[in-house]
Amino acid sequence: MAGSRGEEMERDGKDILCALRGLAGAAWQALLDLFFPPPAGCAFCGGQAEGGGVCPACRDLLAAYRERVGCVVCGAFLEDGAPAGEPGACAACRKKPPPFALARSLGPYEGLLKAAVLRLKFGGECWLARPLGGLLAELARAFPAAAAQPVLVPVPLSPGRLRERGYNQAGLLAREMSRALGWPLVEALVKIKEAPPQERLTAKERLAAPEGSFAPAAAFTSGSEVVLVDDVITTGATAAECARALLRAGASAVFVAAVAGARRA
């Protein structure tokens, strides 16, 4: 019982620290780093890291993932063993083109990337937003919209989920991207409906679940190109619903950057 209570208090402390990092400016971030320094070593494997908190071996792994992007639209990765072939749109994107211009992620949602996402999202290890956000900034620099300094928009949590978790992991990632790129961050979306947990849904239900979940906020600047930021893009349904809301609000184009993505045959 005592151990369980101690673990709960530690988790609550991490959540509070994440919430503070989500609100803090650069000066307060430096102060938080002084009193609560992030762990040394690679964000993924814990090994000796170079600049940015990612070791050479893990950077090589991420580079190898980029060579296995199977769809030029949704950014889904090829299954292991599948021939690379000529890059093109996957069957799903050809059948029903998504409302976003393109989506890209650092790698498939598995292994070290999946572990990092879960640690950031549920483990209160908000320091991971810095190396992951730095990697996403490198990814976003290759977007066609990069020259126009697009607006960064995090996928929001519902008010209830935000109170429960204490912070929005997509917001932390977007904040780090904004620092690295100098692009403005705008909380341009609100979540107005909570979808059921994904693990309880069929594949068809997962695609339909986000419908009507997001609405544009008053802070959104119309006419801008937007980079939507999230931790994971799997079916693409959440990204598509967010893109529709942003396009209705006047965005000229929406691009998606996520830490991890799906595989497609």
mmCIF file of N, CA, C and O in Angstrom, residues 160-207:
data_model
loop_
_atom_site.group_PDB
_atom_site.id
_atom_site.type_symbol
_atom_site.label_atom_id
_atom_site.label_comp_id
_atom_site.label_asym_id
_atom_site.label_seq_id
_atom_site.Cartn_x
_atom_site.Cartn_y
_atom_site.Cartn_z
ATOM 1 N N GLY A 160 -12.088 17.731 -19.902
ATOM 2 C CA GLY A 160 -12.052 16.692 -18.880
ATOM 3 C C GLY A 160 -10.758 15.912 -18.899
ATOM 4 O O GLY A 160 -10.162 15.648 -17.843
ATOM 5 N N ARG A 161 -10.297 15.545 -20.091
ATOM 6 C CA ARG A 161 -9.055 14.795 -20.200
ATOM 7 C C ARG A 161 -7.853 15.658 -19.794
ATOM 8 O O ARG A 161 -6.904 15.166 -19.202
ATOM 9 N N LEU A 162 -7.922 16.957 -20.119
ATOM 10 C CA LEU A 162 -6.830 17.860 -19.741
ATOM 11 C C LEU A 162 -6.745 17.992 -18.225
ATOM 12 O O LEU A 162 -5.649 17.987 -17.653
ATOM 13 N N ARG A 163 -7.888 18.086 -17.553
ATOM 14 C CA ARG A 163 -7.895 18.156 -16.081
ATOM 15 C C ARG A 163 -7.349 16.855 -15.488
ATOM 16 O O ARG A 163 -6.594 16.864 -14.524
ATOM 17 N N GLU A 164 -7.720 15.755 -16.098
ATOM 18 C CA GLU A 164 -7.289 14.446 -15.597
ATOM 19 C C GLU A 164 -5.780 14.252 -15.740
ATOM 20 O O GLU A 164 -5.108 13.786 -14.817
ATOM 21 N N ARG A 165 -5.237 14.622 -16.908
ATOM 22 C CA ARG A 165 -3.813 14.405 -17.164
ATOM 23 C C ARG A 165 -2.966 15.557 -16.656
ATOM 24 O O ARG A 165 -1.816 15.376 -16.269
ATOM 25 N N GLY A 166 -3.495 16.768 -16.720
ATOM 26 C CA GLY A 166 -2.755 17.928 -16.256
ATOM 27 C C GLY A 166 -1.990 18.658 -17.337
ATOM 28 O O GLY A 166 -1.559 19.785 -17.136
ATOM 29 N N TYR A 167 -1.811 18.045 -18.486
ATOM 30 C CA TYR A 167 -1.069 18.671 -19.587
ATOM 31 C C TYR A 167 -1.454 17.994 -20.894
ATOM 32 O O TYR A 167 -1.969 16.879 -20.917
ATOM 33 N N ASN A 168 -1.202 18.702 -21.985
ATOM 34 C CA ASN A 168 -1.457 18.172 -23.317
ATOM 35 C C ASN A 168 -0.113 17.875 -23.979
ATOM 36 O O ASN A 168 0.671 18.789 -24.242
ATOM 37 N N GLN A 169 0.168 16.614 -24.221
ATOM 38 C CA GLN A 169 1.471 16.236 -24.780
ATOM 39 C C GLN A 169 1.692 16.853 -26.163
ATOM 40 O O GLN A 169 2.816 17.235 -26.502
ATOM 41 N N ALA A 170 0.631 16.996 -26.961
ATOM 42 C CA ALA A 170 0.781 17.626 -28.273
ATOM 43 C C ALA A 170 1.146 19.098 -28.124
ATOM 44 O O ALA A 170 1.925 19.649 -28.910
ATOM 45 N N GLY A 171 0.598 19.751 -27.089
ATOM 46 C CA GLY A 171 0.947 21.144 -26.834
ATOM 47 C C GLY A 171 2.401 21.306 -26.435
ATOM 48 O O GLY A 171 3.068 22.259 -26.852
ATOM 49 N N LEU A 172 2.916 20.367 -25.624
ATOM 50 C CA LEU A 172 4.329 20.420 -25.237
ATOM 51 C C LEU A 172 5.229 20.246 -26.458
ATOM 52 O O LEU A 172 6.237 20.940 -26.611
ATOM 53 N N LEU A 173 4.868 19.318 -27.346
ATOM 54 C CA LEU A 173 5.652 19.096 -28.560
ATOM 55 C C LEU A 173 5.632 20.338 -29.455
ATOM 56 O O LEU A 173 6.666 20.751 -29.990
ATOM 57 N N ALA A 174 4.438 20.921 -29.619
ATOM 58 C CA ALA A 174 4.313 22.110 -30.471
ATOM 59 C C ALA A 174 5.101 23.280 -29.911
ATOM 60 O O ALA A 174 5.695 24.067 -30.658
ATOM 61 N N ARG A 175 5.132 23.410 -28.584
ATOM 62 C CA ARG A 175 5.886 24.494 -27.958
ATOM 63 C C ARG A 175 7.380 24.359 -28.258
ATOM 64 O O ARG A 175 8.065 25.340 -28.575
ATOM 65 N N GLU A 176 7.896 23.130 -28.160
ATOM 66 C CA GLU A 176 9.313 22.907 -28.458
ATOM 67 C C GLU A 176 9.607 23.157 -29.930
ATOM 68 O O GLU A 176 10.664 23.695 -30.284
ATOM 69 N N MET A 177 8.688 22.775 -30.809
ATOM 70 C CA MET A 177 8.861 23.055 -32.240
ATOM 71 C C MET A 177 8.885 24.552 -32.504
ATOM 72 O O MET A 177 9.687 25.049 -33.299
ATOM 73 N N SER A 178 8.015 25.280 -31.815
ATOM 74 C CA SER A 178 7.959 26.729 -31.995
ATOM 75 C C SER A 178 9.269 27.378 -31.568
ATOM 76 O O SER A 178 9.776 28.296 -32.235
ATOM 77 N N ARG A 179 9.850 26.900 -30.456
ATOM 78 C CA ARG A 179 11.132 27.440 -30.006
ATOM 79 C C ARG A 179 12.231 27.157 -31.021
ATOM 80 O O ARG A 179 13.095 27.991 -31.275
ATOM 81 N N ALA A 180 12.214 25.946 -31.589
ATOM 82 C CA ALA A 180 13.272 25.554 -32.518
ATOM 83 C C ALA A 180 13.143 26.246 -33.869
ATOM 84 O O ALA A 180 14.157 26.576 -34.504
ATOM 85 N N LEU A 181 11.912 26.479 -34.315
ATOM 86 C CA LEU A 181 11.679 26.981 -35.670
ATOM 87 C C LEU A 181 11.385 28.478 -35.724
ATOM 88 O O LEU A 181 11.528 29.101 -36.778
ATOM 89 N N GLY A 182 10.917 29.037 -34.613
ATOM 90 C CA GLY A 182 10.497 30.429 -34.632
ATOM 91 C C GLY A 182 9.125 30.618 -35.256
ATOM 92 O O GLY A 182 8.724 31.747 -35.559
ATOM 93 N N TRP A 183 8.382 29.529 -35.455
ATOM 94 C CA TRP A 183 7.032 29.624 -36.009
ATOM 95 C C TRP A 183 6.035 29.873 -34.890
ATOM 96 O O TRP A 183 6.203 29.356 -33.775
ATOM 97 N N PRO A 184 4.982 30.651 -35.152
ATOM 98 C CA PRO A 184 4.007 30.935 -34.093
ATOM 99 C C PRO A 184 3.198 29.692 -33.715
ATOM 100 O O PRO A 184 2.878 28.856 -34.568
ATOM 101 N N LEU A 185 2.887 29.584 -32.449
ATOM 102 C CA LEU A 185 2.033 28.508 -31.938
ATOM 103 C C LEU A 185 0.689 29.116 -31.578
ATOM 104 O O LEU A 185 0.630 30.104 -30.836
ATOM 105 N N VAL A 186 -0.371 28.543 -32.107
ATOM 106 C CA VAL A 186 -1.716 29.050 -31.849
ATOM 107 C C VAL A 186 -2.602 27.892 -31.399
ATOM 108 O O VAL A 186 -2.659 26.855 -32.066
ATOM 109 N N GLU A 187 -3.264 28.063 -30.263
ATOM 110 C CA GLU A 187 -4.236 27.066 -29.789
ATOM 111 C C GLU A 187 -5.511 27.272 -30.598
ATOM 112 O O GLU A 187 -6.495 27.836 -30.136
ATOM 113 N N ALA A 188 -5.494 26.791 -31.839
ATOM 114 C CA ALA A 188 -6.542 27.136 -32.795
ATOM 115 C C ALA A 188 -7.724 26.190 -32.792
ATOM 116 O O ALA A 188 -8.692 26.413 -33.504
ATOM 117 N N LEU A 189 -7.640 25.111 -32.018
ATOM 118 C CA LEU A 189 -8.716 24.129 -31.989
ATOM 119 C C LEU A 189 -9.154 23.862 -30.558
ATOM 120 O O LEU A 189 -8.351 23.946 -29.627
ATOM 121 N N VAL A 190 -10.412 23.502 -30.403
ATOM 122 C CA VAL A 190 -10.922 22.997 -29.133
ATOM 123 C C VAL A 190 -11.588 21.656 -29.398
ATOM 124 O O VAL A 190 -12.137 21.422 -30.484
ATOM 125 N N LYS A 191 -11.487 20.767 -28.409
ATOM 126 C CA LYS A 191 -12.136 19.469 -28.535
ATOM 127 C C LYS A 191 -13.471 19.536 -27.817
ATOM 128 O O LYS A 191 -13.531 19.829 -26.619
ATOM 129 N N ILE A 192 -14.530 19.257 -28.556
ATOM 130 C CA ILE A 192 -15.873 19.424 -28.006
ATOM 131 C C ILE A 192 -16.568 18.100 -27.742
ATOM 132 O O ILE A 192 -17.674 18.071 -27.196
ATOM 133 N N LYS A 193 -15.916 16.994 -28.121
ATOM 134 C CA LYS A 193 -16.517 15.678 -27.883
ATOM 135 C C LYS A 193 -15.404 14.677 -27.615
ATOM 136 O O LYS A 193 -14.420 14.634 -28.355
ATOM 137 N N GLU A 194 -15.547 13.879 -26.571
ATOM 138 C CA GLU A 194 -14.558 12.856 -26.241
ATOM 139 C C GLU A 194 -14.936 11.543 -26.909
ATOM 140 O O GLU A 194 -16.057 11.061 -26.748
ATOM 141 N N ALA A 195 -14.012 10.988 -27.698
ATOM 142 C CA ALA A 195 -14.246 9.709 -28.349
ATOM 143 C C ALA A 195 -13.985 8.573 -27.370
ATOM 144 O O ALA A 195 -13.190 8.717 -26.437
ATOM 145 N N PRO A 196 -14.608 7.407 -27.562
ATOM 146 C CA PRO A 196 -14.325 6.256 -26.688
ATOM 147 C C PRO A 196 -12.882 5.803 -26.849
ATOM 148 O O PRO A 196 -12.240 6.091 -27.867
ATOM 149 N N PRO A 197 -12.333 5.097 -25.861
ATOM 150 C CA PRO A 197 -10.969 4.571 -25.983
ATOM 151 C C PRO A 197 -10.798 3.737 -27.244
ATOM 152 O O PRO A 197 -11.647 2.899 -27.557
ATOM 153 N N GLN A 198 -9.701 3.968 -27.984
ATOM 154 C CA GLN A 198 -9.481 3.321 -29.269
ATOM 155 C C GLN A 198 -9.468 1.794 -29.179
ATOM 156 O O GLN A 198 -9.928 1.116 -30.087
ATOM 157 N N GLU A 199 -8.921 1.260 -28.066
ATOM 158 C CA GLU A 199 -8.792 -0.197 -27.967
ATOM 159 C C GLU A 199 -10.137 -0.904 -27.891
ATOM 160 O O GLU A 199 -10.220 -2.115 -28.094
ATOM 161 N N ARG A 200 -11.198 -0.162 -27.593
ATOM 162 C CA ARG A 200 -12.526 -0.764 -27.505
ATOM 163 C C ARG A 200 -13.268 -0.736 -28.837
ATOM 164 O O ARG A 200 -14.387 -1.242 -28.937
ATOM 165 N N LEU A 201 -12.679 -0.117 -29.850
ATOM 166 C CA LEU A 201 -13.383 0.104 -31.110
ATOM 167 C C LEU A 201 -12.869 -0.799 -32.220
ATOM 168 O O LEU A 201 -11.707 -1.209 -32.224
ATOM 169 N N THR A 202 -13.748 -1.100 -33.173
ATOM 170 C CA THR A 202 -13.332 -1.793 -34.383
ATOM 171 C C THR A 202 -12.626 -0.793 -35.293
ATOM 172 O O THR A 202 -12.669 0.423 -35.060
ATOM 173 N N ALA A 203 -11.979 -1.307 -36.344
ATOM 174 C CA ALA A 203 -11.268 -0.419 -37.269
ATOM 175 C C ALA A 203 -12.226 0.600 -37.892
ATOM 176 O O ALA A 203 -11.891 1.779 -38.034
ATOM 177 N N LYS A 204 -13.419 0.157 -38.239
ATOM 178 C CA LYS A 204 -14.404 1.065 -38.843
ATOM 179 C C LYS A 204 -14.854 2.119 -37.844
ATOM 180 O O LYS A 204 -15.008 3.299 -38.178
ATOM 181 N N GLU A 205 -15.057 1.700 -36.591
ATOM 182 C CA GLU A 205 -15.480 2.646 -35.552
ATOM 183 C C GLU A 205 -14.384 3.660 -35.247
ATOM 184 O O GLU A 205 -14.674 4.822 -34.959
ATOM 185 N N ARG A 206 -13.118 3.238 -35.314
ATOM 186 C CA ARG A 206 -12.008 4.164 -35.064
ATOM 187 C C ARG A 206 -11.988 5.283 -36.099
ATOM 188 O O ARG A 206 -11.679 6.434 -35.779
ATOM 189 N N LEU A 207 -12.304 4.952 -37.338
ATOM 190 C CA LEU A 207 -12.312 5.968 -38.391
ATOM 191 C C LEU A 207 -13.435 6.981 -38.180
ATOM 192 O O LEU A 207 -13.278 8.162 -38.478
#
